[in-house]
Coordinates of C-alpha atoms and ligand atoms in Angstrom, one line a residue:
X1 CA 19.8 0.6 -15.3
X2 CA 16.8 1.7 -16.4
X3 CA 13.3 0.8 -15.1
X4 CA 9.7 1.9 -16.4
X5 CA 7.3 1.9 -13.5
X6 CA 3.7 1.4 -14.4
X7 CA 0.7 2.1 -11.5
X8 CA -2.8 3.5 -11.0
X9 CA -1.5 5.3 -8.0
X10 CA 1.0 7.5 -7.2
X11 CA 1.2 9.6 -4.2
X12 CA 0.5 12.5 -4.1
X13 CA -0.9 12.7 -7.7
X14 CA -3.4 9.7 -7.7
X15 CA -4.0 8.6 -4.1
X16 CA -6.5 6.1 -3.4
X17 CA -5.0 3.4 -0.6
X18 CA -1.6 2.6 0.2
X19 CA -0.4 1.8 -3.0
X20 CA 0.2 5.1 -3.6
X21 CA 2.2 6.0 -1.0
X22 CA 4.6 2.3 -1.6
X23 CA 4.9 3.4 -5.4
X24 CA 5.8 6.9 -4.4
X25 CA 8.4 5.7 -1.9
X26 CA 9.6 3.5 -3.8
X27 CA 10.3 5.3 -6.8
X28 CA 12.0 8.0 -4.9
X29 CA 14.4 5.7 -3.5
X30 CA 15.6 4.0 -6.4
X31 CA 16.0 7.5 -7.5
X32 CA 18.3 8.4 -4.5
X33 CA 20.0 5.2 -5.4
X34 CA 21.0 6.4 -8.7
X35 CA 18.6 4.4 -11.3
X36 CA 16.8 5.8 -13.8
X37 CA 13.2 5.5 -13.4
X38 CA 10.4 6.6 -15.4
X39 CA 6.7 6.3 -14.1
X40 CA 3.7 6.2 -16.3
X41 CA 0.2 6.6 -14.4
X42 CA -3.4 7.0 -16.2
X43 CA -3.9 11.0 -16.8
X44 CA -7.3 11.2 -14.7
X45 CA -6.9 14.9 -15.4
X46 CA -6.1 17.9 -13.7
X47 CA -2.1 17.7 -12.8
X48 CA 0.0 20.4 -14.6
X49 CA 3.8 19.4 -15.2
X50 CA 6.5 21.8 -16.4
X51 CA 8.0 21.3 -19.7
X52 CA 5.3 19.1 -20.4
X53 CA 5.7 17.6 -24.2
X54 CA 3.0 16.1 -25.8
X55 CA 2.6 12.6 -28.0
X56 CA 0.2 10.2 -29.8
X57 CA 1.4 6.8 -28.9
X58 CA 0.6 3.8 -31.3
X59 CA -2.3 1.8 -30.1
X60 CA -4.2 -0.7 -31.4
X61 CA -7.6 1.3 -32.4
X62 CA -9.8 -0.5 -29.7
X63 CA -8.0 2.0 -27.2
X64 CA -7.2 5.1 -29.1
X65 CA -7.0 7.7 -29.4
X66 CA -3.8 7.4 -26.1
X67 CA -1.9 10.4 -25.6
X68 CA 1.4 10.8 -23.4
X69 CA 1.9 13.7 -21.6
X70 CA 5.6 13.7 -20.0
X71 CA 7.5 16.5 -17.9
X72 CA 8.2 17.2 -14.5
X73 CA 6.3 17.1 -11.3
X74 CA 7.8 19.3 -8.5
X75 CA 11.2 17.8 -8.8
X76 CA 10.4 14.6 -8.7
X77 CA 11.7 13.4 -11.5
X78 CA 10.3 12.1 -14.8
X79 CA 6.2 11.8 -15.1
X80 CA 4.3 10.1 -18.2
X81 CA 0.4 10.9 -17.5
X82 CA -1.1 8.6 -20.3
X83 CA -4.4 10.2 -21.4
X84 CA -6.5 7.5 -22.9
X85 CA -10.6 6.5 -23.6
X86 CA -12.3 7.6 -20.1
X87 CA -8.9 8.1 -18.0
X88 CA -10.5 11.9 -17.3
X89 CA -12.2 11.3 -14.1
X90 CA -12.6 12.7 -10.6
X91 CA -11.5 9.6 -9.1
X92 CA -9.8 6.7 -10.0
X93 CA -12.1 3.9 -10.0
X94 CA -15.3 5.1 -8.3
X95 CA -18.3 7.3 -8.6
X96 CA -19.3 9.6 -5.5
X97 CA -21.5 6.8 -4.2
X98 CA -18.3 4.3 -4.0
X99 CA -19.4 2.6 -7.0
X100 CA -16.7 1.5 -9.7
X101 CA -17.0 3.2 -13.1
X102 CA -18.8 1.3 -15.6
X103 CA -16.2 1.6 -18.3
X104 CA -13.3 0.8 -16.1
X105 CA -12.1 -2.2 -18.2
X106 CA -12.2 -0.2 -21.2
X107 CA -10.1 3.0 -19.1
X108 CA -7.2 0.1 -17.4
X109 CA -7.1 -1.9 -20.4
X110 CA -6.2 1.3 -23.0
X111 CA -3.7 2.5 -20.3
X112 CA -2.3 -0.6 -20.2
X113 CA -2.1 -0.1 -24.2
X114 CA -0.6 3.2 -23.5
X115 CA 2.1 1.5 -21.1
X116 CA 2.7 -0.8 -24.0
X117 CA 3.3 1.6 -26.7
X118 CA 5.3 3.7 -24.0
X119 CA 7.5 0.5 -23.2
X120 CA 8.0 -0.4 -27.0
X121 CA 9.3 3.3 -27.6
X122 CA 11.8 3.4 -24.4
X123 CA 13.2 -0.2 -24.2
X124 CA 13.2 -0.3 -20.2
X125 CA 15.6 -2.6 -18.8
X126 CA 13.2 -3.3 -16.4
X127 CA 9.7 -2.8 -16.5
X128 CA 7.6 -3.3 -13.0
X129 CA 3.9 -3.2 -12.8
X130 CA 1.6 -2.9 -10.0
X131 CA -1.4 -4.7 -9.8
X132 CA -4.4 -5.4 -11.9
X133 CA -4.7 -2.4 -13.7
X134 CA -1.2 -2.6 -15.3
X135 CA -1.7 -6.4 -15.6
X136 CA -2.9 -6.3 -19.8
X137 CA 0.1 -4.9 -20.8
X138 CA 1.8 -8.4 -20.8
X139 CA -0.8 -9.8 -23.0
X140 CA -0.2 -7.1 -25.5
X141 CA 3.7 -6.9 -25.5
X142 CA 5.0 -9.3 -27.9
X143 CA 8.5 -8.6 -26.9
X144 CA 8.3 -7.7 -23.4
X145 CA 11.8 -6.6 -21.5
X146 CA 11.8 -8.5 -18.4
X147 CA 9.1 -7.8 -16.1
X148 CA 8.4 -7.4 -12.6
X149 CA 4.8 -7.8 -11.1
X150 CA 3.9 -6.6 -7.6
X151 CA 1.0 -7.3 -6.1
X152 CA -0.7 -5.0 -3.5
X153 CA -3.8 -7.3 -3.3
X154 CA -5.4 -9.9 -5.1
X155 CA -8.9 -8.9 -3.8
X156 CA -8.9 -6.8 -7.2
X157 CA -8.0 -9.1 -10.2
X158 CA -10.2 -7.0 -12.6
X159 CA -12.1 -9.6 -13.9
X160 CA -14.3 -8.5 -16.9
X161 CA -15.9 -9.9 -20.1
X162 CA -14.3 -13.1 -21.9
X163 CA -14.4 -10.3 -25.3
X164 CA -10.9 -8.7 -24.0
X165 CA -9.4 -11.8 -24.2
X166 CA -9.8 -11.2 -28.3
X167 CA -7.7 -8.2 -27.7
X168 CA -4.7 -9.9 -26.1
X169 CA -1.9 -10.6 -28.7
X170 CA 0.5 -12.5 -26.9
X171 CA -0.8 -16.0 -24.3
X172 CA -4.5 -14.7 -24.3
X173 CA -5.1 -18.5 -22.8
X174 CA -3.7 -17.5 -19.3
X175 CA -6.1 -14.7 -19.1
X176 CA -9.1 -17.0 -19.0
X177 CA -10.9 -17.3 -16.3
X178 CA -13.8 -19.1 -16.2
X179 CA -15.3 -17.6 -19.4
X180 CA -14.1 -14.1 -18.6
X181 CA -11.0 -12.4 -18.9
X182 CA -8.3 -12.0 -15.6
X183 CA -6.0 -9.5 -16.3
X184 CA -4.3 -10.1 -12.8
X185 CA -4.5 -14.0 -13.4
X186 CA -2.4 -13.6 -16.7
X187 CA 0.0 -11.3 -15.7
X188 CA 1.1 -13.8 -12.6
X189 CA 2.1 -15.8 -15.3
X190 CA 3.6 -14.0 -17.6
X191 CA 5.8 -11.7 -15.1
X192 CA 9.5 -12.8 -15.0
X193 CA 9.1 -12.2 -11.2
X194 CA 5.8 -11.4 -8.7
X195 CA 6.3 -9.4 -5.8
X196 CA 3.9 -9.4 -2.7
X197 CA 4.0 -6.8 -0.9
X198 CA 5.2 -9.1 2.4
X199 CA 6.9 -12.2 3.2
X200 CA 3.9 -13.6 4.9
X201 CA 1.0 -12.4 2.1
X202 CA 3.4 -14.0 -0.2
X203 CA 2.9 -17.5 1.8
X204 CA -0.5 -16.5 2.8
X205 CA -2.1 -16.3 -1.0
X206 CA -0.3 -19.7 -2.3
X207 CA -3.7 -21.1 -0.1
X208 CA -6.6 -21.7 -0.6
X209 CA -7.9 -19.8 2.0
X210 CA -6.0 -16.0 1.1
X211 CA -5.7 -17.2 -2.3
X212 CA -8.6 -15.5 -3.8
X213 CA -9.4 -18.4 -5.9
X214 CA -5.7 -17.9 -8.0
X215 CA -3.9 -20.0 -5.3
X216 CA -2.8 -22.7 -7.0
X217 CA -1.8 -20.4 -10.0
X218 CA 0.2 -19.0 -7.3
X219 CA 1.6 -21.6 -5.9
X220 CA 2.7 -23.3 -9.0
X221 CA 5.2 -19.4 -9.6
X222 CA 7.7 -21.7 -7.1
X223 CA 10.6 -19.2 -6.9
X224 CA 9.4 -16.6 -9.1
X225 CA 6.9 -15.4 -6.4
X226 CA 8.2 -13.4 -3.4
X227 CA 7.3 -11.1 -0.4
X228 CA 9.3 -7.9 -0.5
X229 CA 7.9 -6.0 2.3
X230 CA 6.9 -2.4 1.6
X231 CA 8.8 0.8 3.0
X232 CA 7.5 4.1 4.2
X233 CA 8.9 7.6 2.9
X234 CA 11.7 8.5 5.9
X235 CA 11.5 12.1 5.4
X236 CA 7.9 12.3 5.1
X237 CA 7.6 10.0 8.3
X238 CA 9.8 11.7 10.8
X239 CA 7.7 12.9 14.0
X240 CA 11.6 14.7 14.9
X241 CA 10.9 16.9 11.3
X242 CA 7.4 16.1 10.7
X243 CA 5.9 19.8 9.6
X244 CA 2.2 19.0 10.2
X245 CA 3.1 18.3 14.0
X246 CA 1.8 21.2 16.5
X247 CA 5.2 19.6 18.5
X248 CA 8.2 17.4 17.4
X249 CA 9.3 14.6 19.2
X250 CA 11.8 11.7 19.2
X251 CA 12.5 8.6 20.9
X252 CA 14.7 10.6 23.5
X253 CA 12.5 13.1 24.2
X254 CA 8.6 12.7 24.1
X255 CA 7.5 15.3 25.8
X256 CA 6.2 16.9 22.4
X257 CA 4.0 13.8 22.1
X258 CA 1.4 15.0 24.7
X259 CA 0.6 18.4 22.7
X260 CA -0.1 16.6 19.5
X261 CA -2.9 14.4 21.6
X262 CA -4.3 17.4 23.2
X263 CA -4.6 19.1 19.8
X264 CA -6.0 15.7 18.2
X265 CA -8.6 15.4 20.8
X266 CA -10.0 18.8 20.1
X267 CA -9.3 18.5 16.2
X268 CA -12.2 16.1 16.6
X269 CA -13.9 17.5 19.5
X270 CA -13.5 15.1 22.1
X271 CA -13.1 14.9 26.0
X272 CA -9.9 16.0 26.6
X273 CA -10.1 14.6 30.3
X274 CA -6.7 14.1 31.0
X275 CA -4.1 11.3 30.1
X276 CA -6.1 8.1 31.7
X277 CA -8.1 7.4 28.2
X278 CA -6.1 6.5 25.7
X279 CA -6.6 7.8 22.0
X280 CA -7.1 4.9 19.6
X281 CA -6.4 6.2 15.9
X282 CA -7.5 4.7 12.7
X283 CA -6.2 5.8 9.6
X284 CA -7.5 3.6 6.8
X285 CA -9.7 3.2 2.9
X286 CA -13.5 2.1 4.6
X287 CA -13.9 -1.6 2.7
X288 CA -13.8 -4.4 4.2
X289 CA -10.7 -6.2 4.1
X290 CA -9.6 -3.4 7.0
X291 CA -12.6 -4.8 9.4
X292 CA -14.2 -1.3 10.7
X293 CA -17.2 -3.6 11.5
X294 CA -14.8 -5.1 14.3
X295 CA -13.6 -1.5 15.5
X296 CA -17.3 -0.4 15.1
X297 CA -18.3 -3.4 17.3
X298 CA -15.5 -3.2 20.0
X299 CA -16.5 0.6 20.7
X300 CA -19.4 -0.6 21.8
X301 CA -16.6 -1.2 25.4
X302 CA -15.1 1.7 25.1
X303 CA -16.9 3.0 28.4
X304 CA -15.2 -0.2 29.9
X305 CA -11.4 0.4 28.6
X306 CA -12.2 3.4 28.6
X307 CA -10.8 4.7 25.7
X308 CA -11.2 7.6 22.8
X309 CA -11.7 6.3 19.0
X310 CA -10.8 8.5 15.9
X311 CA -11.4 7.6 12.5
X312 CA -9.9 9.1 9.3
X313 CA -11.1 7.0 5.7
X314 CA -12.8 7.3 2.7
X315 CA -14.6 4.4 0.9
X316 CA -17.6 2.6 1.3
X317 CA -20.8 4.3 2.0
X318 CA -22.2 2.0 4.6
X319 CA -19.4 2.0 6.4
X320 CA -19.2 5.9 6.3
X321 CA -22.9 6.1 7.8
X322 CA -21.8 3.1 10.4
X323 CA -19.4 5.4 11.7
X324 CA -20.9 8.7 11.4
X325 CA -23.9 6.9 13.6
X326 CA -21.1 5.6 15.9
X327 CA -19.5 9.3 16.7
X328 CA -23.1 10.6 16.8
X329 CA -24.3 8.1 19.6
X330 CA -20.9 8.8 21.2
X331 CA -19.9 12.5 20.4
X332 CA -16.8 13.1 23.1
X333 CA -16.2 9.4 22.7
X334 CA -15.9 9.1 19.1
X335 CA -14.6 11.6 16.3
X336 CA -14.8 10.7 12.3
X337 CA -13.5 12.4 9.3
X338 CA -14.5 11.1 6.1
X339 CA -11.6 11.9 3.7
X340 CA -8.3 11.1 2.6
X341 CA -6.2 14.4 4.2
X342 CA -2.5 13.6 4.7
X343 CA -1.9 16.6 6.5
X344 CA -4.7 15.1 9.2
X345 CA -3.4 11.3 9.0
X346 CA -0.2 13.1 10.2
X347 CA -2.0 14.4 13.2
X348 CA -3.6 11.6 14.2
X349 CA -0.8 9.2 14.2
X350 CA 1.8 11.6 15.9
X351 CA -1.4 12.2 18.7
X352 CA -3.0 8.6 19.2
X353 CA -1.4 6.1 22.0
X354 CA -2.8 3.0 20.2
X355 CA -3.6 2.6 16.6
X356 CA -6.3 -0.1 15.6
X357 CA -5.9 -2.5 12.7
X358 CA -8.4 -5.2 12.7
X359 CA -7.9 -6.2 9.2
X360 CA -9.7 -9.4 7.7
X361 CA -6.4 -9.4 5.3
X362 CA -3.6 -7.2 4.9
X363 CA -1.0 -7.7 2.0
X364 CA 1.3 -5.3 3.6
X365 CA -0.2 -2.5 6.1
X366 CA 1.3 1.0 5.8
X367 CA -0.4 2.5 9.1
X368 CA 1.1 0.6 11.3
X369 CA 4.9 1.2 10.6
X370 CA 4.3 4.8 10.2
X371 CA 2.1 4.5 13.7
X372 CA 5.3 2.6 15.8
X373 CA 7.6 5.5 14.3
X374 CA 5.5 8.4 15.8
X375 CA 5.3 6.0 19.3
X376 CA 2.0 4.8 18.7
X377 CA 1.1 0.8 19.7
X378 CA -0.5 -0.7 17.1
X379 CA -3.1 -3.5 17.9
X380 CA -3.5 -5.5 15.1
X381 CA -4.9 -9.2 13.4
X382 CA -2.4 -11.4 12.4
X383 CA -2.9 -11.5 9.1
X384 CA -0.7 -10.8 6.1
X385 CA 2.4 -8.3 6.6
X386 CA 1.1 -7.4 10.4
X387 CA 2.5 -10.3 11.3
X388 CA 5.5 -9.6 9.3
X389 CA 5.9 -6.4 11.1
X390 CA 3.8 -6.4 14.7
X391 CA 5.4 -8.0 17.7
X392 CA 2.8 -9.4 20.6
X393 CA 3.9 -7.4 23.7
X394 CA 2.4 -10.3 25.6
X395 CA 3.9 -12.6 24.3
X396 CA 7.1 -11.3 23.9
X397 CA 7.9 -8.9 26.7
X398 CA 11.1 -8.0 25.4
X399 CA 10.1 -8.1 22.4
X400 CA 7.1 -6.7 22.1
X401 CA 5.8 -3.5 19.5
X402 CA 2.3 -4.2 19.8
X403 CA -0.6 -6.6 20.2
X404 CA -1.9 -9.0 17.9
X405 CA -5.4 -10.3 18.2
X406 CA -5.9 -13.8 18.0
X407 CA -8.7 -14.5 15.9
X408 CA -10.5 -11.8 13.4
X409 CA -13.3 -10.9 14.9
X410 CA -14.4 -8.6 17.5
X411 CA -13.9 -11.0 20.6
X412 CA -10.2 -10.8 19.5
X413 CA -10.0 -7.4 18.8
X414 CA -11.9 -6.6 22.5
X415 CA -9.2 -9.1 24.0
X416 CA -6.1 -6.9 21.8
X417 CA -7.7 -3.4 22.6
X418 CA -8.0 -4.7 26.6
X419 CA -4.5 -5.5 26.9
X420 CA -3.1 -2.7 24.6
X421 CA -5.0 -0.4 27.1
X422 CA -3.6 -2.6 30.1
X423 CA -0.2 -2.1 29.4
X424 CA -0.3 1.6 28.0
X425 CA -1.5 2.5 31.9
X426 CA 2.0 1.0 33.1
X427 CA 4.6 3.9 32.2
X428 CA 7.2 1.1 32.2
X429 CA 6.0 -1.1 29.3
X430 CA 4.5 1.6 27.6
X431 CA 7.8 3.1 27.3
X432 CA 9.3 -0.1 26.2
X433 CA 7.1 -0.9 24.1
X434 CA 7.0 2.5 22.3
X435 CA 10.8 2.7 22.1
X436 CA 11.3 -0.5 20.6
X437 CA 8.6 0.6 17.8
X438 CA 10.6 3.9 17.1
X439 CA 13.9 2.2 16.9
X440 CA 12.9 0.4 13.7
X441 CA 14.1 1.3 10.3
X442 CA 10.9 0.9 7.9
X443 CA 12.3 3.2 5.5
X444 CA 12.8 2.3 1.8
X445 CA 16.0 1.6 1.6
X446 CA 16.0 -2.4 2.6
X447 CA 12.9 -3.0 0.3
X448 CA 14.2 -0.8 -2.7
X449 CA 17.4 -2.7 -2.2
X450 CA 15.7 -5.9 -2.8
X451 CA 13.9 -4.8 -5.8
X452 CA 17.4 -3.8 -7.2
X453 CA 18.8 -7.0 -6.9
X454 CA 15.7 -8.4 -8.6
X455 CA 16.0 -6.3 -11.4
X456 CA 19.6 -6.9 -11.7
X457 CA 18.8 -10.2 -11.9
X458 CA 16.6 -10.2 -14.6
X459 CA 18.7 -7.1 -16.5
X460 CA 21.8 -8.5 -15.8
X461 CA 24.2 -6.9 -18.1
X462 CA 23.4 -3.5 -17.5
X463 CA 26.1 -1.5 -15.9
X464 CA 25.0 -0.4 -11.9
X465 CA 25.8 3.5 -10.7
X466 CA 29.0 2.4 -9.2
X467 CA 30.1 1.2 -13.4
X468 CA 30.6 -3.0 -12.6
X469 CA 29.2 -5.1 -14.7
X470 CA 26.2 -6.6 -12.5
X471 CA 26.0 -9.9 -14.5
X472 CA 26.7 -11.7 -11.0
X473 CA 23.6 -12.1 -9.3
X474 CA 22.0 -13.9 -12.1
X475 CA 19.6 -16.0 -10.2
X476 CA 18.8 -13.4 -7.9
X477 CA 20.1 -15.6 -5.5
X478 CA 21.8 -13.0 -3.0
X479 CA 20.1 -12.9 0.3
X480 CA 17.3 -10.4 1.3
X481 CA 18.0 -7.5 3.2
X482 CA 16.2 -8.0 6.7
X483 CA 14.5 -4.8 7.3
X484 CA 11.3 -6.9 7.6
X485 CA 12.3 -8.4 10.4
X486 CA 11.2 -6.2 13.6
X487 CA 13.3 -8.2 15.8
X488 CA 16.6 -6.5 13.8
X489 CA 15.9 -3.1 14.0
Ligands
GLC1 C1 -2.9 -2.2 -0.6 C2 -2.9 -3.2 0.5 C3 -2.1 -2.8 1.7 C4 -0.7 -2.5 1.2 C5 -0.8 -1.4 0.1 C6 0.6 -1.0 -0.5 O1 -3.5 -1.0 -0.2 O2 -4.3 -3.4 1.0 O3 -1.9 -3.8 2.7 O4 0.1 -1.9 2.2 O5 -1.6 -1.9 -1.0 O6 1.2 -2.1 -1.0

């Protein structure tokens, strides 16, 4: 089986938001599970790969001249950079002041050109795109090999002018959209199979009211729309292994956990009065969908939890001079970086006790898997896959991984943050609470499973690593695995 995987993002090459990191782990697990998997991402310029070869692929001359660059990155395995009209950039979609590119329907539409060519030249079995800016290629494939379409959020459909519609070869109808082109819109349709990136997103966007105006588009996919819950990387997210840690820990023995607080607090020059305030971590992109206006308002009480808040994000500008007002007003109170550093992230979840999510809407939510497996309650909305993956400790004592606020706003997320605090005092339920978070498999190998069975489903005469004929699952009827069910750890 072989499967072409086209994306904007790919950690640790093109990192933006969690994509990355769920295309990354993903790819590497199908990879340990023996499938053959290519990846093609824009070429924004500035990654060297060894035994790089060079080719012109065959575009229609609205996007040329496209280039493919293929060879190896670090061992990972099979790399196409696709060089095409404006992919060259320092960032991905934005300027320095947060603003998207001008030209970025030109830049995602001749990449998807690229992907196209690529796809005509390799003959996938499979080919799986992410999100809008791989969504054209299924309006300029005549032939497409089946097709798989995740979605990582609909609140980018990369709507642009009704002109690209002329460029489509194949349906251009069901990229209309009100006079303009939908790239996302059109791809829904045309995708053998559309993945959301959790059970509950999937449910959540065939309504009106997560929909983003595509719901009954959506709805109308019946079977051919699922949630598949994302993973995180298990050997990057291992606070037993973890190499950015000042001090490992496990589940068994969290002694180690304590150092890593200490050294977050002075990482970002806070009190470090003792273990009655909690830390409260964020790790998130500043838009938004991930409701920093709620955390920014609900620090107003920290005095009254009392609690420490740090921030790590990039993103919007307002919200970066929201925040860097908020740790100014309250310097030992509140500590902000503004960037995207893994190496900190790492920091910050193995040192927080609670980690804040107050999302508006949350197709999946990376943070706060990767924040139970370093011991870290996360307090969250109950939106999209955080309620796929965050159990209410109040509501479920024995349950419980976390606390979900009722409503999305900041009376909720005062109520969540109140009790997190409230039960993180009591050693008892904090140690519950933690343990049943650690015990948790979020790793890949569930969710890649499922994506396997998919393809086989749609590729189903091509021979699986063990050499049976897979023809057997043809309607992708087998069950899912449960791994996003925190209830079966
Ligand atoms: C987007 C979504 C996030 C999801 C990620 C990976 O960043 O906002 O919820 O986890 O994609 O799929």
């Amino acid at each position: 089986m072989n499967v072409l995987v086209a994306s904007a993002e790919m950690a640790p090459i093109a990192r933006v938001g969690g994509m990355a990191e769920a295309v990354a782990g993903l790819v590497r697990q199908l990879r340990r599970d023996g499938l053959d998997v290519v990846v093609a991402l824009p070429d924004y310029g500035g990654v060297t790969l060894a035994d790089e070869q060079r080719w012109e692929l065959p575009v229609p001359s609205w996007a040329a001249p496209v280039t493919a660059r293929t060879g190896n990155l670090d061992g990972e395995g099979p790399i196409v950079l696709i060089e095409s009209p404006g992919s060259v950039k320092p960032h991905p979609y934005n300027d320095d002041t947060g603003q998207a590119f001008h030209d970025n329907d030109l830049r995602f539409f001749s990449f998807s050109a690229g992907i196209a060519a690529l796809t005509e030249q390799i003959r996938p079995d499979v080919l799986h795109l992410n999100d809008w800016h791989t969504a054209a290629t299924l309006g300029l494939l005549t032939d497409p090999p089946p097709t798989v379409f995740t979605i990582h959020t609909l609140a980018y459909q990369g709507v642009c002018s009704g002109e690209w519609l002329n460029r489509l070869n194949r349906s251009p109808e069901l990229f209309l959209w009100y006079g303009a082109t939908n790239p996302l819109l059109g791809a829904i349709q045309l995708a053998d199979r559309v993945a959301a990136v959790s059970p509950n997103y999937a449910n959540e966007i065939r309504t009106e009211a997560h929909g983003m105006g595509l719901h009954h588009q959506l709805s109308a996919l019946g079977d051919r729309l699922e949630g598949v819950i994302n993973g995180i990387d298990a050997e990057e997210w291992n606070p037993a292994t973890d190499p950015h840690l000042i001090a490992n820990f496990a589940v068994d023995n969290m002694r180690g956990k304590g150092a890593n607080r200490t050294a977050l607090a002075e990482a970002f020059g806070l009190a470090t009065d003792g273990p009655a305030q909690p830390i409260i971590g964020m790790v998130s992109r500043l838009v938004g969908q991930k409701g920093i206006d709620l955390a920014i308002d609900a620090a107003r009480f920290l005095e009254h939890l009392p609690a420490r808040l740090v921030v790590l994000g990039s993103g919007d500008a307002a919200i970066v001079d929201a925040l860097r007002g908020l740790a100014a007003r309250f310097p030992d109170r509140v500590g902000f970086t503004n960037d995207y550093d893994a190496a900190l992230s790492h920091t910050i979840f193995a040192g927080s006790d609670l980690l804040l999510m107050p999302s508006r809407f949350e197709p999946c939510g990376l943070a706060q898997m990767q924040a139970m497996t370093y011991g870290t309650i996360p307090v969250v909305t109950d939106v999209g896959g955080l309620r796929d993956t965050v159990i209410d400790a109040d509501e479920a004592p024995d349950l419980g991984t976390g606390f979900v606020s009722r409503s999305v706003d900041t009376a909720g997320t005062v109520d969540a943050l109140h009790r997190a605090v409230r039960a993180w005092r009591s050693t008892n339920r904090r140690s519950a609470i933690r343990g049943r978070g650690m015990a948790i498999d979020w790793s890949w190998s569930g969710p890649a499973g499922r994506y396997r069975e998919i393809y086989r489903s749609l590729a189903p005469d091509h021979h699986d690593i063990s050499g049976e004929m897979v023809g057997d699952d043809r309607d992708g009827e087998s069950e899912a695995p449960d791994t996003g069910d925190p209830g079966q750890p």
